[in-house]
Structures are given as C-alpha cells and as structure tokens.
Short mmCIF file of C-alpha atoms in Angstrom, two decimals:
data_model
loop_
_atom_site.label_atom_id
_atom_site.label_comp_id
_atom_site.label_asym_id
_atom_site.label_seq_id
_atom_site.Cartn_x
_atom_site.Cartn_y
_atom_site.Cartn_z
CA MET B 1 44.85 -3.70 -18.46
CA ILE B 2 41.56 -3.10 -16.24
CA ARG B 3 38.68 -4.76 -14.86
CA ALA B 4 35.19 -3.98 -14.27
CA ALA B 5 31.52 -4.56 -13.20
CA ALA B 6 27.54 -2.42 -12.46
CA VAL B 7 25.78 0.44 -10.53
CA ALA B 8 22.28 1.17 -9.08
CA ALA B 9 20.23 3.27 -7.51
CA VAL B 10 17.24 4.99 -6.09
CA GLY B 11 13.95 8.20 -7.00
CA MET B 12 11.61 10.65 -6.01
CA SER B 13 10.90 13.63 -8.03
CA LEU B 14 10.06 17.04 -7.19
CA VAL B 15 7.78 19.87 -8.87
CA LEU B 16 10.07 23.27 -9.24
CA GLY B 17 7.75 25.78 -9.88
CA ALA B 18 8.68 29.25 -11.96
CA CYS B 19 6.55 32.20 -13.43
CA GLY B 20 8.22 34.24 -15.25
CA ALA B 21 8.30 36.48 -18.64
CA ALA B 22 9.57 34.32 -21.73
CA GLY B 23 9.62 35.24 -25.60
CA GLY B 24 9.64 33.02 -28.54
CA SER B 25 6.58 32.56 -30.91
CA GLY B 26 3.72 30.68 -31.24
CA ASN B 27 1.51 29.41 -28.05
CA TYR B 28 4.16 27.26 -26.97
CA PRO B 29 3.83 25.73 -23.30
CA THR B 30 0.20 26.43 -21.98
CA LYS B 31 1.09 23.67 -19.18
CA PRO B 32 3.99 22.35 -17.02
CA VAL B 33 7.04 21.20 -18.97
CA LYS B 34 8.72 17.61 -17.05
CA LEU B 35 12.09 17.37 -17.13
CA ILE B 36 13.20 13.56 -16.67
CA VAL B 37 16.81 12.84 -15.20
CA PRO B 38 17.72 9.38 -15.44
CA TYR B 39 19.24 9.43 -11.52
CA SER B 40 17.87 9.32 -8.30
CA ALA B 41 17.66 12.80 -6.43
CA GLY B 42 20.53 14.19 -5.24
CA GLY B 43 22.28 11.69 -7.29
CA SER B 44 24.66 12.03 -10.59
CA GLY B 45 23.27 14.88 -12.33
CA ASP B 46 20.31 15.88 -10.20
CA PRO B 47 21.84 18.65 -8.58
CA VAL B 48 22.43 20.06 -11.29
CA ALA B 49 19.71 19.34 -13.52
CA ARG B 50 17.37 21.15 -10.46
CA GLN B 51 19.12 24.50 -11.45
CA TYR B 52 18.52 24.86 -14.48
CA ALA B 53 14.81 23.56 -14.52
CA ARG B 54 14.93 26.28 -11.62
CA GLN B 55 16.22 28.79 -14.79
CA LEU B 56 14.38 27.58 -17.26
CA GLY B 57 11.22 27.76 -15.65
CA LYS B 58 11.62 31.29 -15.76
CA GLU B 59 12.93 31.55 -19.45
CA LEU B 60 9.40 29.67 -20.60
CA GLY B 61 7.08 31.25 -17.83
CA THR B 62 5.56 28.07 -16.65
CA GLN B 63 6.72 24.98 -13.89
CA ILE B 64 9.26 22.60 -14.77
CA VAL B 65 8.39 19.36 -12.75
CA VAL B 66 11.67 17.12 -12.25
CA GLU B 67 11.13 13.77 -12.68
CA ASN B 68 14.00 11.19 -11.33
CA ARG B 69 13.56 7.95 -12.97
CA GLU B 70 16.58 6.04 -12.16
CA GLY B 71 18.02 2.83 -13.05
CA GLY B 72 20.09 0.63 -16.00
CA SER B 73 22.99 3.32 -15.87
CA GLY B 74 20.34 6.55 -16.77
CA THR B 75 18.71 3.84 -19.60
CA ILE B 76 15.18 3.50 -17.50
CA GLY B 77 14.74 7.81 -18.10
CA THR B 78 16.29 8.19 -20.97
CA ASN B 79 14.20 5.93 -22.43
CA ALA B 80 11.59 7.41 -21.24
CA VAL B 81 12.25 10.90 -22.73
CA VAL B 82 12.78 8.97 -25.90
CA THR B 83 9.43 7.47 -26.14
CA ALA B 84 7.87 9.99 -24.98
CA PRO B 85 5.18 12.35 -27.10
CA ALA B 86 7.31 14.76 -29.14
CA ASP B 87 4.53 17.53 -27.75
CA GLY B 88 7.27 19.54 -26.36
CA TYR B 89 6.25 19.34 -22.89
CA THR B 90 8.38 15.79 -21.94
CA ILE B 91 12.38 16.75 -22.12
CA GLY B 92 15.52 15.22 -20.46
CA TYR B 93 18.59 15.13 -19.77
CA GLY B 94 20.96 14.09 -21.42
CA HIS B 95 23.99 12.45 -20.06
CA SER B 96 27.07 10.79 -22.37
CA SER B 97 26.59 7.25 -20.10
CA PRO B 98 22.91 6.26 -21.23
CA LEU B 99 23.78 8.39 -25.02
CA ALA B 100 26.87 7.32 -25.62
CA LEU B 101 28.34 4.39 -23.91
CA GLN B 102 25.48 2.27 -22.67
CA VAL B 103 24.37 2.06 -26.03
CA HIS B 104 27.65 -0.45 -26.40
CA ARG B 105 25.94 -2.53 -24.23
CA ASN B 106 21.99 -2.65 -24.99
CA ASP B 107 20.09 -4.00 -27.46
CA ASP B 108 16.74 -3.43 -25.92
CA LEU B 109 16.98 0.17 -26.02
CA SER B 110 14.73 2.73 -28.21
CA TYR B 111 17.13 4.98 -29.30
CA ALA B 112 20.49 4.00 -30.44
CA THR B 113 21.94 6.76 -32.11
CA THR B 114 21.52 11.01 -32.18
CA ASP B 115 18.87 10.02 -34.98
CA ASP B 116 16.78 8.74 -32.16
CA TYR B 117 15.85 12.00 -30.64
CA GLU B 118 16.48 15.97 -30.64
CA CYS B 119 19.13 17.49 -28.74
CA ILE B 120 18.29 20.23 -27.46
CA GLY B 121 21.98 21.71 -26.73
CA GLY B 122 24.63 20.85 -24.24
CA PHE B 123 26.36 22.76 -21.04
CA GLY B 124 28.26 21.01 -18.66
CA ASP B 125 31.27 18.00 -19.10
CA GLU B 126 32.56 16.61 -15.60
CA PRO B 127 36.64 15.77 -16.04
CA THR B 128 38.15 12.61 -14.38
CA ALA B 129 40.12 13.62 -11.59
CA VAL B 130 42.90 10.85 -9.73
CA ALA B 131 44.00 11.10 -6.52
CA VAL B 132 45.70 9.23 -3.59
CA LYS B 133 45.50 9.62 -0.10
CA ALA B 134 47.98 12.19 1.29
CA ASP B 135 50.73 10.15 3.21
CA ALA B 136 50.92 7.92 -0.22
CA PRO B 137 54.20 8.34 -1.62
CA TRP B 138 53.26 9.34 -4.58
CA ASP B 139 54.55 13.24 -4.83
CA ASP B 140 52.78 13.73 -8.99
CA PHE B 141 51.22 11.88 -11.34
CA ALA B 142 54.65 10.95 -13.39
CA ALA B 143 55.66 9.27 -10.00
CA PHE B 144 52.38 7.23 -9.60
CA VAL B 145 52.42 6.67 -13.80
CA GLU B 146 56.21 5.22 -12.80
CA ALA B 147 54.58 3.14 -10.46
CA MET B 148 52.14 1.35 -12.47
CA ARG B 149 54.69 0.77 -15.05
CA ALA B 150 57.31 -1.14 -12.90
CA GLU B 151 55.15 -3.41 -11.21
CA PRO B 152 52.27 -4.08 -14.00
CA GLY B 153 49.14 -4.67 -12.89
CA LYS B 154 49.72 -4.21 -8.82
CA ARG B 155 48.11 -0.76 -8.72
CA THR B 156 44.66 -0.29 -8.00
CA ILE B 157 42.52 2.97 -8.71
CA SER B 158 38.45 2.30 -7.86
CA VAL B 159 35.78 3.93 -9.45
CA GLY B 160 32.22 4.41 -9.05
CA GLY B 161 30.83 1.50 -11.18
CA ALA B 162 32.31 -0.64 -13.64
CA GLY B 163 32.24 -0.51 -17.33
CA ASN B 164 31.08 3.88 -16.41
CA VAL B 165 32.64 6.53 -18.11
CA LYS B 166 35.52 7.38 -15.69
CA ASP B 167 36.74 3.73 -16.35
CA LEU B 168 36.73 3.64 -19.49
CA GLN B 169 38.65 6.93 -19.46
CA LEU B 170 41.06 5.23 -17.37
CA GLN B 171 41.47 2.66 -20.20
CA GLU B 172 41.89 5.21 -22.71
CA PHE B 173 44.71 6.44 -20.59
CA ALA B 174 46.25 2.58 -20.59
CA ARG B 175 45.67 2.55 -23.80
CA VAL B 176 47.37 5.49 -24.43
CA SER B 177 50.54 5.45 -21.55
CA GLY B 178 51.23 2.22 -21.79
CA ALA B 179 50.61 2.12 -18.04
CA GLU B 180 49.33 -1.09 -16.16
CA PHE B 181 46.78 -1.28 -13.28
CA THR B 182 43.77 -2.72 -12.16
CA THR B 183 40.39 -0.84 -11.52
CA VAL B 184 38.72 -2.23 -8.54
CA PRO B 185 34.97 -1.06 -9.24
CA PHE B 186 32.55 -0.40 -6.41
CA SER B 187 28.68 -0.59 -7.24
CA GLY B 188 27.94 2.37 -4.45
CA GLY B 189 28.97 4.73 -6.48
CA GLY B 190 32.55 7.08 -6.09
CA SER B 191 31.24 8.00 -3.03
CA GLU B 192 32.24 4.30 -2.31
CA ALA B 193 35.14 4.09 -4.63
CA ILE B 194 36.88 7.31 -1.76
CA THR B 195 35.88 5.66 0.79
CA ALA B 196 38.32 2.70 -0.56
CA VAL B 197 41.39 4.76 -1.23
CA LEU B 198 40.63 6.87 2.53
CA GLY B 199 40.77 3.09 4.23
CA GLY B 200 43.59 2.28 1.94
CA ARG B 201 42.03 -0.63 0.03
CA VAL B 202 43.08 0.69 -3.10
CA ASP B 203 46.25 3.19 -4.49
CA ALA B 204 44.24 5.71 -6.47
CA VAL B 205 40.67 6.60 -7.09
CA ALA B 206 38.80 8.42 -10.17
CA VAL B 207 36.01 9.99 -10.13
CA ASN B 208 34.29 13.18 -10.32
CA PRO B 209 36.73 15.82 -9.12
CA ALA B 210 33.32 17.57 -6.87
CA GLY B 211 33.59 14.54 -5.21
CA LEU B 212 37.12 14.96 -3.73
CA ALA B 213 37.14 19.08 -3.58
CA GLY B 214 36.18 18.91 0.61
CA LEU B 215 39.26 15.79 0.69
CA VAL B 216 42.12 17.64 -0.93
CA GLN B 217 40.82 20.72 0.85
CA SER B 218 41.45 19.19 4.05
CA GLU B 219 44.87 17.71 2.67
CA ASP B 220 43.15 13.24 3.25
CA LEU B 221 43.89 12.55 -0.33
CA ARG B 222 46.18 14.31 -3.14
CA LEU B 223 44.78 15.36 -5.94
CA LEU B 224 47.68 14.27 -9.05
CA VAL B 225 45.41 14.97 -12.28
CA VAL B 226 42.35 15.97 -13.84
CA PHE B 227 41.61 14.72 -17.76
CA THR B 228 41.16 17.92 -19.47
CA ASP B 229 43.45 20.07 -21.79
CA GLY B 230 43.91 22.98 -19.66
CA ASP B 231 43.34 24.98 -16.77
CA TYR B 232 40.91 23.67 -14.66
CA THR B 233 39.46 26.64 -11.81
CA PHE B 234 37.79 24.44 -9.64
CA LEU B 235 40.55 22.10 -8.52
CA PRO B 236 43.79 23.05 -9.56
CA SER B 237 45.58 20.27 -10.88
CA GLU B 238 48.23 19.22 -13.95
CA ALA B 239 46.03 17.89 -16.90
CA ILE B 240 46.27 15.06 -18.28
CA THR B 241 47.45 16.76 -21.67
CA GLU B 242 49.89 18.89 -19.79
CA ALA B 243 51.14 15.41 -18.47
CA GLY B 244 52.45 14.28 -21.65
CA PHE B 245 49.72 12.22 -22.67
CA ASP B 246 47.62 12.33 -25.98
CA VAL B 247 44.15 10.60 -24.83
CA ARG B 248 40.59 10.76 -26.14
CA LEU B 249 39.06 13.10 -23.69
CA THR B 250 35.85 11.38 -22.51
CA PRO B 251 34.47 13.66 -19.78
CA ASP B 252 30.80 12.59 -18.06
CA ARG B 253 28.90 15.33 -20.49
CA SER B 254 25.74 16.77 -19.89
CA GLY B 255 22.88 18.53 -21.83
CA VAL B 256 19.82 18.27 -22.25
CA ILE B 257 17.16 16.43 -25.03
CA ALA B 258 13.92 15.53 -26.60
CA PRO B 259 11.70 12.25 -28.25
CA LYS B 260 12.10 13.00 -31.93
CA GLY B 261 9.78 15.17 -34.02
CA LEU B 262 9.08 17.94 -31.87
CA PRO B 263 6.37 20.91 -32.86
CA GLU B 264 8.33 24.15 -34.71
CA ASP B 265 7.11 26.20 -32.17
CA ALA B 266 8.19 23.97 -28.87
CA ARG B 267 11.59 23.29 -30.59
CA LYS B 268 12.41 27.25 -31.19
CA ARG B 269 11.43 28.08 -27.94
CA LEU B 270 13.32 25.45 -26.23
CA THR B 271 16.28 25.93 -27.57
CA GLU B 272 16.16 29.55 -27.02
CA ALA B 273 15.09 29.18 -23.30
CA HIS B 274 18.27 26.21 -23.20
CA GLN B 275 20.78 29.15 -24.53
CA ALA B 276 19.32 31.62 -22.08
CA VAL B 277 20.26 29.72 -18.85
CA VAL B 278 23.11 28.60 -20.05
CA ASP B 279 24.64 32.03 -21.39
CA SER B 280 23.65 33.00 -18.07
CA ASP B 281 25.90 34.16 -15.03
CA GLU B 282 24.26 32.68 -12.53
CA PHE B 283 24.31 28.70 -14.21
CA ARG B 284 27.69 29.40 -15.10
CA GLU B 285 28.86 29.62 -11.70
CA PHE B 286 26.67 27.26 -10.41
CA LEU B 287 28.24 24.99 -13.12
CA ASP B 288 32.28 26.36 -11.88
CA GLN B 289 31.37 26.03 -8.14
CA ASN B 290 30.02 22.41 -8.89
CA GLY B 291 33.18 20.78 -10.64
CA TYR B 292 31.47 21.01 -14.04
CA VAL B 293 34.09 22.35 -17.23
CA TYR B 294 31.54 25.31 -18.94
CA ALA B 295 30.87 23.55 -22.13
CA PRO B 296 27.63 25.46 -23.76
CA SER B 297 26.01 23.85 -26.87
CA ASP B 298 23.66 24.37 -28.67
CA ALA B 299 21.66 21.76 -30.71
CA ALA B 300 24.01 20.80 -33.30
CA ASP B 301 26.67 21.25 -31.24
CA PHE B 302 25.89 19.28 -28.48
CA ALA B 303 25.21 16.20 -31.30
CA ALA B 304 28.60 15.84 -32.52
CA LYS B 305 29.44 15.44 -28.98
CA ILE B 306 27.68 12.71 -28.49
CA LYS B 307 28.67 11.22 -31.53
CA ALA B 308 31.64 11.47 -30.92
CA ASP B 309 31.69 9.66 -27.45
CA THR B 310 29.73 7.34 -28.93
CA GLU B 311 31.92 6.44 -31.73
CA ALA B 312 34.80 6.28 -29.27
CA PHE B 313 33.43 4.19 -26.15
CA ALA B 314 32.59 2.04 -29.10
CA GLU B 315 36.65 1.48 -29.97
CA LEU B 316 36.66 0.74 -26.14
CA VAL B 317 33.98 -1.89 -24.98
CA GLU B 318 34.67 -3.55 -28.34
CA GLY B 319 38.14 -3.32 -29.06
#
C-alpha cells in the first residue's frame, strides 16, 4: 500500500566545445548541435548527458551546446525537443520518466508514444537501490520484507518525488510480494530522501545507487537490495531477482531522441556517432563509475524499451 506527491528543479546551459574527425555521408553537421537536457544543471541525467555531449562532439566534428530546460518532471525539456525543427540540430537527453511515465499523467504533451519522435539510441539504466541506516535492525532485504509483512503499512520508505520511477518500482514490488509499506515522497529529490533515512524519519530509502555510494562505503547506510537481474559492480548487493522476487524492472532509462522527420544524412550521422560513443571504453567507464548499468542500444532497441516501459507504467499508474 503506497502513497505519493511531486518534484521540481532549476537550470542553466553550457556550451561544450569539441573538434575532431568524423565519418559518415552528406554535409551534416555544418553548425553546432543543441542537446537539451530536461533537468537542471548538475541534476538527474545532467553529468552523463555532458559526458555524452563531449564525446559526440568529437565524433561529429562540431560543438554540442548543452541546454538545461527543467520542469514538469522532465516534460518541458522533452516537449522542446519533440517540437523543434527536424533538421538534426536539436536532439535531447531521452529519459524514461518524461517519455514513458509522465505521458500517463499529462494529456497536454506534444508526444504520447515513440511514434511522435525519433530515437537515436540508448546507453544506460539507473536501477532502484533500497538502503537503511547502518544501525537498523534489518541485516538483509529478507528481514526487511518480513518486517513489512508483520506490520502492514507501518514500515516507511522515502523516495525523491511522488509517483517517480523509483516510487513505481516499489509499487511493482508491492504488487509481486504482497508486502505493505508506506512511501514518503520528498520534493527535494533523492538527497532529501536520503537525509530522511539518515535522520531516522523513515525506515528506508529508495533512490539511484550513485546517491548512496559514499554513505554505504562510510557505513552510515546499509544497502539491502538493488533492482537488477544480476551482478551490479558499482555497489555490490543482492539483486532483487536473487532475493526471490520476479518483478518487472523499470529503471531510470537513458538515451537520446530527436524530432520526428530527420533528414536521412543527419539521422545516419547521429546514429553512427551515437554508436561510436556508447561503444567507447571512455563512455562505458564513465557509466560504470556513476552507477549506471551499461545498456547500449540502437534506435529500434531503445524505442522498444521505452514502449515496454510505457506499457508497464500504464498498468501501475492506472491500476
């Protein structure tokens, strides 16, 4: 049994210069390319988007202008990408929250499905990680689940925003496990949710693993489980599937999108450059060091993943 409420952010923009050789056909690009990030500078997705921009610029041989356009749980910036001229000079950081989740909550968006924009490709997923304070009475996830079942609704888990991707991943877990607990959303995002568990205001926290790493290593927090289907090297822990729960995994999925109707030369150059970036050791190492599950995908594969996420979220939001 889960309760929920919303998130917000602020922004700025940055020009990332890049020069170098690039392959492909046609004259594209002949000027800088804008990459819109639908979150604030330094916020969710921003660091990886900037790393991607640096490397993409080298592949394309042009500047990549990173513009943060936050608000609306990522929908404002995503709308800006979808409605931009389809000339290849505006692309966007594509994230599963505005693309697959918020479409069920906002009928005024300029997009609803992957048919309304073009996917360039995907690169990484941020799973949900659940942690408790180091002195909490639960040594592992099994013990915490037992406590939730023993006192339905009493155990509390903080999340960085009501109805966000982490909140819905917990709802999926509740559906599968039958465990009843209360989520406590914080509009200040993951950092505020983490502060709540450290201060003893909630029993556990569910956020991206990167936000927990230092506190787990300093033994202020104990990591109980990560919602993956196997090994997770960034922050070793029991995977939710290893804990015996067959849940649908709905991570914070990341990739790149563009307005629908790109010229063929622009589409070809962008997809080729994307593949070169995600195949590089530099980019994979960056993802590994920042808590992402490396998940490179081409345009069709990323579109299929977003479509599957959209269907999964529909059941959770509407059901």
